[in-house]
PDB file of C-alpha atoms in Angstrom:
ATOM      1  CA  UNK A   1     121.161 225.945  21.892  1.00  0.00           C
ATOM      2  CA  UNK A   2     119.401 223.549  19.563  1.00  0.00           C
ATOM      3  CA  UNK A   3     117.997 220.448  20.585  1.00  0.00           C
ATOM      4  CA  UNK A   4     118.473 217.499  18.746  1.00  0.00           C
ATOM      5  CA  UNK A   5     115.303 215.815  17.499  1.00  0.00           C
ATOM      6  CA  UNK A   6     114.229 212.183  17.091  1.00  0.00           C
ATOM      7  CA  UNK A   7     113.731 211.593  13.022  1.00  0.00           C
ATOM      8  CA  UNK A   8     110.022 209.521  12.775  1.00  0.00           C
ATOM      9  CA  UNK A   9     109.272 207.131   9.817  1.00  0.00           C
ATOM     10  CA  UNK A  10     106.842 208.986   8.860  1.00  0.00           C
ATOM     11  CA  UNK A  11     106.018 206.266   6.158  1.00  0.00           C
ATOM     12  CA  UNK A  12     104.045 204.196   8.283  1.00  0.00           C
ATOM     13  CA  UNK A  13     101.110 206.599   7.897  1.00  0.00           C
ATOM     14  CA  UNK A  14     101.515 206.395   4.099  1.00  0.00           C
ATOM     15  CA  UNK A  15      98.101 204.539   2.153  1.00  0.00           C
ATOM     16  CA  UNK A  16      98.726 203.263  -1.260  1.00  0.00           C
ATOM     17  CA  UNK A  17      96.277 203.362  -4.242  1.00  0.00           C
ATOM     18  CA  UNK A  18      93.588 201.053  -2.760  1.00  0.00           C
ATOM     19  CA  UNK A  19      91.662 202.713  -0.646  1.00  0.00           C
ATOM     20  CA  UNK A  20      89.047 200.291   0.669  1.00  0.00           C
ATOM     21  CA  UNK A  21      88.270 196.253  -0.358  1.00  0.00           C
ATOM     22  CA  UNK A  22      84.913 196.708  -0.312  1.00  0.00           C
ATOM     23  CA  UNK A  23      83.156 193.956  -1.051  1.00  0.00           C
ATOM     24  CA  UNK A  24      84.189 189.451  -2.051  1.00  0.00           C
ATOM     25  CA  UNK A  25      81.337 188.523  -4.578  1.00  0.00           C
ATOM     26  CA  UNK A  26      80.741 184.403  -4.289  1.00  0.00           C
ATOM     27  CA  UNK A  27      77.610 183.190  -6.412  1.00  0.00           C
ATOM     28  CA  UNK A  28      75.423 180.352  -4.340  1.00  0.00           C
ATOM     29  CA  UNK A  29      72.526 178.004  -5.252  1.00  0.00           C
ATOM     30  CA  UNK A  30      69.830 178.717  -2.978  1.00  0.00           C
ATOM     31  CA  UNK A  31      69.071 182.129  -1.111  1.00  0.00           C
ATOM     32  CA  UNK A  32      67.706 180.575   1.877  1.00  0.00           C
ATOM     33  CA  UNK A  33      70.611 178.408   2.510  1.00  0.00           C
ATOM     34  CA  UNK A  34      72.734 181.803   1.977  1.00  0.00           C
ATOM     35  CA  UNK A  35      70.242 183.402   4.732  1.00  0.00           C
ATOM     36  CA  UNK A  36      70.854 180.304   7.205  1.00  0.00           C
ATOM     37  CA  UNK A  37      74.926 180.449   6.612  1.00  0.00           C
ATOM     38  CA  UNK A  38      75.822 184.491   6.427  1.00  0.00           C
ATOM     39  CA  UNK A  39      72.894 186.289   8.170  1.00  0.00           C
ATOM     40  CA  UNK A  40      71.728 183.586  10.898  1.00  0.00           C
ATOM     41  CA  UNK A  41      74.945 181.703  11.488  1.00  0.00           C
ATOM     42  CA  UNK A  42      77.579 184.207  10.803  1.00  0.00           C
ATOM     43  CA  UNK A  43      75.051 186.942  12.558  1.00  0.00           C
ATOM     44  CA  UNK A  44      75.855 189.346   9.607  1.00  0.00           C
ATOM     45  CA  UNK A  45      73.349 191.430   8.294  1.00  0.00           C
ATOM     46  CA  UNK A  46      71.020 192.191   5.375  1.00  0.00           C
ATOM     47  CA  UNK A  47      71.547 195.493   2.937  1.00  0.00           C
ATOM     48  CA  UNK A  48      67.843 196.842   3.275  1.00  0.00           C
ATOM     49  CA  UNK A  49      68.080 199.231   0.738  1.00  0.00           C
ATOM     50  CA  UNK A  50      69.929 197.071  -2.222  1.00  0.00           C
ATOM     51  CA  UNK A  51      69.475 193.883  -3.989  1.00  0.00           C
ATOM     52  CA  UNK A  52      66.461 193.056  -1.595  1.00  0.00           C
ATOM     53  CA  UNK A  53      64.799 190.309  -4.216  1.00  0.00           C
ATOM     54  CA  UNK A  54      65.288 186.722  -4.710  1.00  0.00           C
ATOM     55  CA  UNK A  55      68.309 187.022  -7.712  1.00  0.00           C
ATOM     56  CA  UNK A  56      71.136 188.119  -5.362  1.00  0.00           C
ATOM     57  CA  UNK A  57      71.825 189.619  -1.533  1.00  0.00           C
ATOM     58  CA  UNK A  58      74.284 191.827  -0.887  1.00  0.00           C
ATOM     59  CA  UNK A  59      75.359 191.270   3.277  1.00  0.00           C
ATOM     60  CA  UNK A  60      76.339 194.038   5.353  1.00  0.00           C
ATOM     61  CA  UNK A  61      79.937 193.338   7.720  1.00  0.00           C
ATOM     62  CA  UNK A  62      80.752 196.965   9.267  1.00  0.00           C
ATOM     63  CA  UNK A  63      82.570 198.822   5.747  1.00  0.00           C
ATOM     64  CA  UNK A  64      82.347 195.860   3.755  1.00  0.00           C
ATOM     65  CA  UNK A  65      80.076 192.710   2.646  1.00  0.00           C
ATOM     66  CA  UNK A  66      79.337 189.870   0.740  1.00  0.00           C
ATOM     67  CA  UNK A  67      77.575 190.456  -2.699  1.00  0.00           C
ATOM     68  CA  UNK A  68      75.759 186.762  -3.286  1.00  0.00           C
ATOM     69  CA  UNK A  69      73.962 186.596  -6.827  1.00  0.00           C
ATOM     70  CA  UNK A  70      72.050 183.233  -7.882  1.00  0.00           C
ATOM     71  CA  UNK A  71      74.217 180.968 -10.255  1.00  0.00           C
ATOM     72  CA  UNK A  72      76.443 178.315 -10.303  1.00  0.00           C
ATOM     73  CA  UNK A  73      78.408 178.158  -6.798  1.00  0.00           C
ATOM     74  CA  UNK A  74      82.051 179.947  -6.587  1.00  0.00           C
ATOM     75  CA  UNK A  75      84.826 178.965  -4.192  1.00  0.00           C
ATOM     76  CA  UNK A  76      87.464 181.197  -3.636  1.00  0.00           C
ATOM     77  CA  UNK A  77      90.549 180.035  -3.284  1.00  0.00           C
ATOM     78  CA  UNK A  78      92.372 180.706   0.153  1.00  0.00           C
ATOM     79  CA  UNK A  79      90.102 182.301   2.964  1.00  0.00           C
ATOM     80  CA  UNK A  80      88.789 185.383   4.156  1.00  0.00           C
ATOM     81  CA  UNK A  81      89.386 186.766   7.289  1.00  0.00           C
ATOM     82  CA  UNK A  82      86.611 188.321   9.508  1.00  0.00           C
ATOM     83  CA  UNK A  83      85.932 190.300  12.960  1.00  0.00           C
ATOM     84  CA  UNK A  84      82.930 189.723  14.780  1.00  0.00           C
ATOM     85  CA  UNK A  85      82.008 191.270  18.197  1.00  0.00           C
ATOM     86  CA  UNK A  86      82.109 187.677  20.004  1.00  0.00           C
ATOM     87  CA  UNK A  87      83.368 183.790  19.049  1.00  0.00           C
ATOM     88  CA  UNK A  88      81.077 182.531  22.135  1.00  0.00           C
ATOM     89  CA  UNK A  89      77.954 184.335  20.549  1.00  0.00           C
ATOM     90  CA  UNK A  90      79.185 182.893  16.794  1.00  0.00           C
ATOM     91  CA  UNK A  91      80.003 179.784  18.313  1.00  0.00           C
ATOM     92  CA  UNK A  92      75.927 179.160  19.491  1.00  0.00           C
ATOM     93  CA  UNK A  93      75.001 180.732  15.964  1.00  0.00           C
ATOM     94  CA  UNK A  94      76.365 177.839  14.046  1.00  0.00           C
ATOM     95  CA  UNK A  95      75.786 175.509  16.183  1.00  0.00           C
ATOM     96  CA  UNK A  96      71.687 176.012  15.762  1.00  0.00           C
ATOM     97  CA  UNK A  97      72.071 176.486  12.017  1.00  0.00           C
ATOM     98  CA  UNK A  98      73.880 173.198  11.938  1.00  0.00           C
ATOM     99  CA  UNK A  99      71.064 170.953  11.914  1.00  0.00           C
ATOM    100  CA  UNK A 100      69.648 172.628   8.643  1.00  0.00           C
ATOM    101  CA  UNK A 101      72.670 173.049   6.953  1.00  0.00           C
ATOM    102  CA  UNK A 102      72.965 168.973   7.044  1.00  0.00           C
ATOM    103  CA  UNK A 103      74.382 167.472   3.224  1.00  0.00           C
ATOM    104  CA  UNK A 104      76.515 170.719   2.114  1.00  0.00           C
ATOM    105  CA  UNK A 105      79.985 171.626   2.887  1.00  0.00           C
ATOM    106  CA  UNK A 106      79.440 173.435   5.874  1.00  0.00           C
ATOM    107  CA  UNK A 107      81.340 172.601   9.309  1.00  0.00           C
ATOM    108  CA  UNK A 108      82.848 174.739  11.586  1.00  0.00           C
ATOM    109  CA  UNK A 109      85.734 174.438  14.501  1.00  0.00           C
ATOM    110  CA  UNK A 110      87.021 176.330  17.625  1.00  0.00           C
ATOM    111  CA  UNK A 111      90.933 177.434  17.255  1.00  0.00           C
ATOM    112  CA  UNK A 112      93.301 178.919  19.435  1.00  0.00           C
ATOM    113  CA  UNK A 113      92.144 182.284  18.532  1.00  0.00           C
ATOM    114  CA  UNK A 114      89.328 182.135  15.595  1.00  0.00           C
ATOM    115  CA  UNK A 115      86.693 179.883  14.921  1.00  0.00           C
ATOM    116  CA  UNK A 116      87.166 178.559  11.121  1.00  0.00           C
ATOM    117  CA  UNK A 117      83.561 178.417   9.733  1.00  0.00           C
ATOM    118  CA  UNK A 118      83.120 176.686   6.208  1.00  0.00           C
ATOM    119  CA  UNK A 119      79.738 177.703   3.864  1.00  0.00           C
ATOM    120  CA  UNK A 120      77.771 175.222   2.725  1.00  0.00           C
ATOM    121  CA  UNK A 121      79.543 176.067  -0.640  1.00  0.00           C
ATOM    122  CA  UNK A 122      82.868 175.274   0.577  1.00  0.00           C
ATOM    123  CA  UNK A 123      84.331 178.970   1.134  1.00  0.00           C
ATOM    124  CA  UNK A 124      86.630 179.330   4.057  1.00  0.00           C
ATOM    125  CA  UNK A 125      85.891 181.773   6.671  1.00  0.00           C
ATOM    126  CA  UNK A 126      88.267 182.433  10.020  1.00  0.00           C
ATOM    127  CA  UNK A 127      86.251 184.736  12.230  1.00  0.00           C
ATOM    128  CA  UNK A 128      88.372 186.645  14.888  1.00  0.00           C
ATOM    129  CA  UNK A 129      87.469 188.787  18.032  1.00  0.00           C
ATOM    130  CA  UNK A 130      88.381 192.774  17.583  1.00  0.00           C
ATOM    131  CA  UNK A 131      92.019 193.223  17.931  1.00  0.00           C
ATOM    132  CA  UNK A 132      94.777 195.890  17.627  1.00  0.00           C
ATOM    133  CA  UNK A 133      96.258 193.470  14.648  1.00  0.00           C
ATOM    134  CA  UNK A 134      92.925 194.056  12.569  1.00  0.00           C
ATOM    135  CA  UNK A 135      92.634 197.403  12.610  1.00  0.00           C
ATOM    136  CA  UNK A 136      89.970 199.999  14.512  1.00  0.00           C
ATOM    137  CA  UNK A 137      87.074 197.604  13.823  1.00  0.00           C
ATOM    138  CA  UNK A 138      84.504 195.514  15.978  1.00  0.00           C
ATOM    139  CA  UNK A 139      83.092 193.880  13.046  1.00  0.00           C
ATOM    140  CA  UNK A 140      84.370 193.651   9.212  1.00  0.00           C
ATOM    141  CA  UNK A 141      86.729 192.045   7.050  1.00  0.00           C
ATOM    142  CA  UNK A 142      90.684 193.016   7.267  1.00  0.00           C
ATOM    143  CA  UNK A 143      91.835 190.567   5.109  1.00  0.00           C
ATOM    144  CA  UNK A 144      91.540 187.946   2.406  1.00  0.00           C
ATOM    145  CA  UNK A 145      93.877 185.416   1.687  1.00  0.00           C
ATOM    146  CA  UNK A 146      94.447 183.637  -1.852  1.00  0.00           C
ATOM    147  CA  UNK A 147      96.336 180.475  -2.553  1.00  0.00           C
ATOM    148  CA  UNK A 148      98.432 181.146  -5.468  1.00  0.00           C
ATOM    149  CA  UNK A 149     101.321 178.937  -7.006  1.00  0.00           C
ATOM    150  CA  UNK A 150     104.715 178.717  -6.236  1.00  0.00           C
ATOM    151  CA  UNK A 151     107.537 181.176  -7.345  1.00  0.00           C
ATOM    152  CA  UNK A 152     104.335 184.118  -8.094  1.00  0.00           C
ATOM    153  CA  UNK A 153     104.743 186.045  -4.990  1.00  0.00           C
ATOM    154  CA  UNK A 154     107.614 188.338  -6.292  1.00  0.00           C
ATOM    155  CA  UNK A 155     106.095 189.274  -8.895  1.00  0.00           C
ATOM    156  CA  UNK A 156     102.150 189.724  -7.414  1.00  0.00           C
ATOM    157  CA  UNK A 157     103.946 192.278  -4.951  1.00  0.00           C
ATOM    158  CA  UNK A 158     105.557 193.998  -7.937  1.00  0.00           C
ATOM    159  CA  UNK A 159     102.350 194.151 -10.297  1.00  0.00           C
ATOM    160  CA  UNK A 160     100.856 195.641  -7.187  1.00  0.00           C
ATOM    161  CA  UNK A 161     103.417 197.946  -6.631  1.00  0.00           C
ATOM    162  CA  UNK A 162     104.010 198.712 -10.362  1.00  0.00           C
ATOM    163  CA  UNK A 163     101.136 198.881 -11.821  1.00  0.00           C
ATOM    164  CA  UNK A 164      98.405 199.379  -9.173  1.00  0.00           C
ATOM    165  CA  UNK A 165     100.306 201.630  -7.353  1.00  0.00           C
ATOM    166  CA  UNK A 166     100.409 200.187  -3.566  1.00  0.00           C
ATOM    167  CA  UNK A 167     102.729 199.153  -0.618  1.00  0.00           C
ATOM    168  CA  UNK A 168     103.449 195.355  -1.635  1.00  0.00           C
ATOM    169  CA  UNK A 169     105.801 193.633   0.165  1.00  0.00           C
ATOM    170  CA  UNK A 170     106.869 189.429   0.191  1.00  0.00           C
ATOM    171  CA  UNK A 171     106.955 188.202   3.621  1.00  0.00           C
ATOM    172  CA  UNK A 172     108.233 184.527   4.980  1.00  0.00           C
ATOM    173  CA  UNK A 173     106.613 182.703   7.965  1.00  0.00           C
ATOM    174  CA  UNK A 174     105.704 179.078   8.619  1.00  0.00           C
ATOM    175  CA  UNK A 175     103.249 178.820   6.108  1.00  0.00           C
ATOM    176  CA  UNK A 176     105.133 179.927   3.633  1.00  0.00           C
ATOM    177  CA  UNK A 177     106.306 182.830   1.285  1.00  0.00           C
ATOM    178  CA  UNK A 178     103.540 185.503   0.735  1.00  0.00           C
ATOM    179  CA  UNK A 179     103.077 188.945  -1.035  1.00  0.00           C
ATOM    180  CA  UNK A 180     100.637 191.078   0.873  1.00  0.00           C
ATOM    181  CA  UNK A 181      99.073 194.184  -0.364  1.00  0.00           C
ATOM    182  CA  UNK A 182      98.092 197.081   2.139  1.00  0.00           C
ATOM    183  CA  UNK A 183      95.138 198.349   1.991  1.00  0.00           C
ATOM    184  CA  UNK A 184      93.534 201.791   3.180  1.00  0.00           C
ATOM    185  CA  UNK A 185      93.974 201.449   6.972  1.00  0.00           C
ATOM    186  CA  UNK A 186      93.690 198.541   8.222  1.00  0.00           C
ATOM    187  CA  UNK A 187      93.074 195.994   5.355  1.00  0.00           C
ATOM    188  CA  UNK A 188      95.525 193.299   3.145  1.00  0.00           C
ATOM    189  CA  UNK A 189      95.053 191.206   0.210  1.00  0.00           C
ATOM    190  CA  UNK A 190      97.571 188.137   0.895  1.00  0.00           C
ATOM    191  CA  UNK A 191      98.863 185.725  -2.056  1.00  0.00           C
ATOM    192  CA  UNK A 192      99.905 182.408   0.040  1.00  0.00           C
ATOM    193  CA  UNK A 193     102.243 180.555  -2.043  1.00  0.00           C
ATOM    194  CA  UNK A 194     100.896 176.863  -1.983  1.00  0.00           C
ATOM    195  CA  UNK A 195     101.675 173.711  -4.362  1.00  0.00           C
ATOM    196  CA  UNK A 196      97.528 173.216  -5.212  1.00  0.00           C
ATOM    197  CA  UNK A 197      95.683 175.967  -6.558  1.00  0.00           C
ATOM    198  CA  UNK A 198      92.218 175.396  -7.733  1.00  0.00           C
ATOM    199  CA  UNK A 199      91.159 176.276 -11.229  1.00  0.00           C
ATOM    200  CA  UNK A 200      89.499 180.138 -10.916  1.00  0.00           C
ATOM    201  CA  UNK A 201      85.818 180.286 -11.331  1.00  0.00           C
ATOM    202  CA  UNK A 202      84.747 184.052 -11.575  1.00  0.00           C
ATOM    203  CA  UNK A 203      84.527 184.793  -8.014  1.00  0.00           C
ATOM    204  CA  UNK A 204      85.772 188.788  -8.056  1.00  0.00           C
ATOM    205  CA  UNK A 205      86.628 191.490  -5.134  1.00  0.00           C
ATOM    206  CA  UNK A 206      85.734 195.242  -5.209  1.00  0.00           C
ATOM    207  CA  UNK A 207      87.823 197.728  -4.070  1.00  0.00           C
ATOM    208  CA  UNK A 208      88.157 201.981  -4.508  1.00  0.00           C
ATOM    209  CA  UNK A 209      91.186 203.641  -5.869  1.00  0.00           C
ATOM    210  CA  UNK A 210      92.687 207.102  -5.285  1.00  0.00           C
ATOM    211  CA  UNK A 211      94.399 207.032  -8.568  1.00  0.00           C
ATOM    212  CA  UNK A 212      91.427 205.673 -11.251  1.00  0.00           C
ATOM    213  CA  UNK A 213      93.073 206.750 -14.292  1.00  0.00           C
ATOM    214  CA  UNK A 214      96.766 205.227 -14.138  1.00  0.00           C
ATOM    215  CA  UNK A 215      96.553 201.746 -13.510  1.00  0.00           C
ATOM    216  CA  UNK A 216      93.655 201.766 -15.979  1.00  0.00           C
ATOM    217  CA  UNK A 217      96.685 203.109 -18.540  1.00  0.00           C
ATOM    218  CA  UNK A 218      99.204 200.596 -17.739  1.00  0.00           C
ATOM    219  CA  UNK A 219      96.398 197.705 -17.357  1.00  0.00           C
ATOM    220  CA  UNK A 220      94.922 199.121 -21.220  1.00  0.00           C
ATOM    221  CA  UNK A 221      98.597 198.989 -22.431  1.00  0.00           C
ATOM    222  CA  UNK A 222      98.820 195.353 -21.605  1.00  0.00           C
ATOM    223  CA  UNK A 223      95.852 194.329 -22.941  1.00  0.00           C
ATOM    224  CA  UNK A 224      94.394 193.501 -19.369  1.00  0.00           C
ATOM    225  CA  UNK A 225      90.911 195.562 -19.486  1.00  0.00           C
ATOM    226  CA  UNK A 226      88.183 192.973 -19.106  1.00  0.00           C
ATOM    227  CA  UNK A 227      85.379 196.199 -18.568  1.00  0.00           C
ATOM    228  CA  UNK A 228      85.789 199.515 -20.035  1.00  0.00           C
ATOM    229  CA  UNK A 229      84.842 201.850 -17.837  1.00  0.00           C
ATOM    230  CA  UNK A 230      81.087 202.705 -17.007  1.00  0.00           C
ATOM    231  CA  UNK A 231      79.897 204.100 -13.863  1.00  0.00           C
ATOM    232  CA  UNK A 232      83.226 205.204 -12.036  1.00  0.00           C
ATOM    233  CA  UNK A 233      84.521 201.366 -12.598  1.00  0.00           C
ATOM    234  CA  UNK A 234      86.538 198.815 -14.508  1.00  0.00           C
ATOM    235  CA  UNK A 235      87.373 195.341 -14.232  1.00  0.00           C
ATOM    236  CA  UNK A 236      90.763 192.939 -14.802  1.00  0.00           C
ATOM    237  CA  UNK A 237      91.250 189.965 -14.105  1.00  0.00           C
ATOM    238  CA  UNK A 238      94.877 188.914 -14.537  1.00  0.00           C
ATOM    239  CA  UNK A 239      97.962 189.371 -12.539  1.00  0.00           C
ATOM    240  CA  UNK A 240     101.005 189.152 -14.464  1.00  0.00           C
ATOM    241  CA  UNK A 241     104.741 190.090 -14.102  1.00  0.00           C
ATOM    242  CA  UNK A 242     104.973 193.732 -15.058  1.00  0.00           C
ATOM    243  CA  UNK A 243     108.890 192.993 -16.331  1.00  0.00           C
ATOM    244  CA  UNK A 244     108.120 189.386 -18.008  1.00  0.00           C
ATOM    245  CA  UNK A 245     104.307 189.560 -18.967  1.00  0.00           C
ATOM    246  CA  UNK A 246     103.723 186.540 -17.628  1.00  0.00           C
ATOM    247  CA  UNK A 247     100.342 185.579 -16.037  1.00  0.00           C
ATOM    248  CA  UNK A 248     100.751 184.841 -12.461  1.00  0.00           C
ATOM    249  CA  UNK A 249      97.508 184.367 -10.787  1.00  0.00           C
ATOM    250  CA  UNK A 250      93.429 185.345 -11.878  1.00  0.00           C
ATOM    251  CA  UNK A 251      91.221 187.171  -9.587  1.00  0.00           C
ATOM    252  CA  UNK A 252      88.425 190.078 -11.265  1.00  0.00           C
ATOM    253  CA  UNK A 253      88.639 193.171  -9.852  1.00  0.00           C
ATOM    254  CA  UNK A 254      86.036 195.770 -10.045  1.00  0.00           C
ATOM    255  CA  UNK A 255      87.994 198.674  -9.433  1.00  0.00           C
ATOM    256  CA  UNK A 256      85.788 201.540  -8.176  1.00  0.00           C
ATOM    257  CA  UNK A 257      86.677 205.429  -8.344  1.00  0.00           C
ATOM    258  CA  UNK A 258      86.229 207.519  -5.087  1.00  0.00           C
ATOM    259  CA  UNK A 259      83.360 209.275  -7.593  1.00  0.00           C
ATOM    260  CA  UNK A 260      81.267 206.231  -7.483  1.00  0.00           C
ATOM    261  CA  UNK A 261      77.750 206.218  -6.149  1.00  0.00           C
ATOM    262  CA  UNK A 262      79.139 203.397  -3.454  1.00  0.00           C
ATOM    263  CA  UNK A 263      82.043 204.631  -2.579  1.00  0.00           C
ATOM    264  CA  UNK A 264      81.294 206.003   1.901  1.00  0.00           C
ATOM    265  CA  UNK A 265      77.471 205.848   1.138  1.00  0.00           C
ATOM    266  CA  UNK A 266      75.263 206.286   4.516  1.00  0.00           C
ATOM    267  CA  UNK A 267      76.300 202.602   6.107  1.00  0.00           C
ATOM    268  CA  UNK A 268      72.910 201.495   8.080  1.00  0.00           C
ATOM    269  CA  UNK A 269      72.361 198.123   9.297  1.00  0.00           C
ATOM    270  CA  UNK A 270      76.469 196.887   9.395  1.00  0.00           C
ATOM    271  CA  UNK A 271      77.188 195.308  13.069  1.00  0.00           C
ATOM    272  CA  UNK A 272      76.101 191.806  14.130  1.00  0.00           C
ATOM    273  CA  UNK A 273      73.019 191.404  15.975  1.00  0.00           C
ATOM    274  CA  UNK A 274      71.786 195.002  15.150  1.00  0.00           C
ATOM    275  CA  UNK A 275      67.735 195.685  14.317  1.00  0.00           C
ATOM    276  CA  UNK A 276      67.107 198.283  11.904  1.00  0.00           C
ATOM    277  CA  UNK A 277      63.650 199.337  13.093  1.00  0.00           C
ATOM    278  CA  UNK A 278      63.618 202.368  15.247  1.00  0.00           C
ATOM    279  CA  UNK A 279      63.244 201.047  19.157  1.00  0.00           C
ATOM    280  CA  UNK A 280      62.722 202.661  22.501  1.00  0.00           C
ATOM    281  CA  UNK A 281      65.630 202.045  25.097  1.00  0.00           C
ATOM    282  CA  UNK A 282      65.962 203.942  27.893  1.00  0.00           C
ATOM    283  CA  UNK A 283      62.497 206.267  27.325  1.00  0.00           C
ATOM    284  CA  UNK A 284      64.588 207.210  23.607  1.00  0.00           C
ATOM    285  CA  UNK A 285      63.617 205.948  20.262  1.00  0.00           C
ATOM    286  CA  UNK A 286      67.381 204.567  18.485  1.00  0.00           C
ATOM    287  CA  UNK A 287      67.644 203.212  15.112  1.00  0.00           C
ATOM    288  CA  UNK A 288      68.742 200.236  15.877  1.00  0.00           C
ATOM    289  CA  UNK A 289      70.488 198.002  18.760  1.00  0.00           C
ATOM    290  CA  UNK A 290      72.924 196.043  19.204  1.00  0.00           C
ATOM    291  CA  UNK A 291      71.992 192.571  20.645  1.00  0.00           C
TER     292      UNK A 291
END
């Protein structure tokens, strides 16, 4: 006799187009105040193989980082969320960088269950411990979170959906409606409805797509190609309404292909507190260590 068996949703191991967000580029003023903030307060770490000179920094965080080029300062507009190994050991970080970092914008404060760091610049960082919730990671960045204006959510989720091909959804809490965009398998972009949105000021994500070639059609169609594409990428920067054209919300993205040179490159030098200089622990010579 048969047996009857349970039916899974197997749709929860579905991944939309967006494979990886893999890096949130913010220009800054002064490289040494960007050393004090992300590498010596935030205890992230230094690329040592790109963008090593004085004109930009790219900053390692487990799969992702921060790309930091010289130029006027960008503020993005929401926050970006962020594992780290330990909010004790960030907690004494910022607290010694806080005496230098005197006159900007930075502060930082101990929630509930994240610290909530601010960069001299004025960009909003909330730092959690490793959990379930963020995904598989003990240091990265599983989210970030834009403020966008009211009534946009609906249709961000469906230009996601629609055009860029991804699980977008519009969810309701206590701070309000939001569409949120999965990503690979553990990340989100969130659009926060909110009643003040700053003006945009060329800040830009980078993330890797399965699919390169259709959402570069239906973007082209609509006139939304900022970048032709060179080197396995292009850019956009609009979201609109795919069923009104209207323009909801501005963020560049430089969409990657999984053919780029980037794209699961040999990741070196990625957790907080780790040397890159080979050591000797234990009578062995590592790579590195984790401090």
């Amino acid at each position: 006799m048969a047996t009857q068996t349970q039916v899974q949703d197997l749709t929860v191991e579905d991944v939309g187009n967006i494979m990886l967000l893999e890096h949130v580029n913010v220009q800054v003023d002064d490289q040494s105040i960007a050393t004090l903030f992300y590498l010596v307060g935030l205890g992230f770490t230094r690329d040592p193989h790109m963008m090593v000179g004085l004109e930009n920094m790219w900053v390692n965080l487990g799969e992702q980082q921060f790309h930091l080029p010289t130029g006027t300062p960008n503020v993005l507009r929401g926050h970006v969320g962020l594992v780290t190994p330990s909010l004790d050991a960030l907690a004494q970080r910022l607290e010694s960088v806080a005496p230098r970092l005197e006159g900007t914008s930075f502060s930082w404060s101990r929630k509930k269950d994240h610290i909530e760091a601010v960069s001299p610049w004025g960009n909003v960082y909330k730092v959690y411990e490793p959990s379930p919730e963020l995904g598989p990671i003990a240091t990265g960045m599983p989210y970030v979170e834009f403020t966008v204006p009211v009534g946009t959510a609906d249709g961000i989720a469906a230009f996601y959906r629609e055009i860029i091909g991804c699980a977008a959804t519009v969810t309701k809490s206590k701070a309000g409606r939001a569409a949120e965009v999965e990503i690979g398998q553990y990340q989100r972009l969130i659009f926060r409805e909110t009643k003040d949105v700053m003006d945009y000021d060329g800040h830009h994500i980078a993330v890797y797509v399965s699919n390169f070639s259709r959402p570069y059609e239906l973007l082209k169609e609509r006139g939304l190609i900022t970048e032709e594409p060179r080197n396995h990428q292009y850019r956009f920067v609009d979201i609109i309404d795919p069923k009104t054209g209207e323009k909801l919300f501005q963020i560049e993205h430089e969409v990657r292909g999984l053919k780029h040179a980037m794209y699961r490159r040999d990741l070196v030098n990625r957790q907080v507190g780790q040397f890159l200089e080979p050591r000797r622990m234990n009578g062995q010579t590592v790579l590195g260590a984790v401090m």
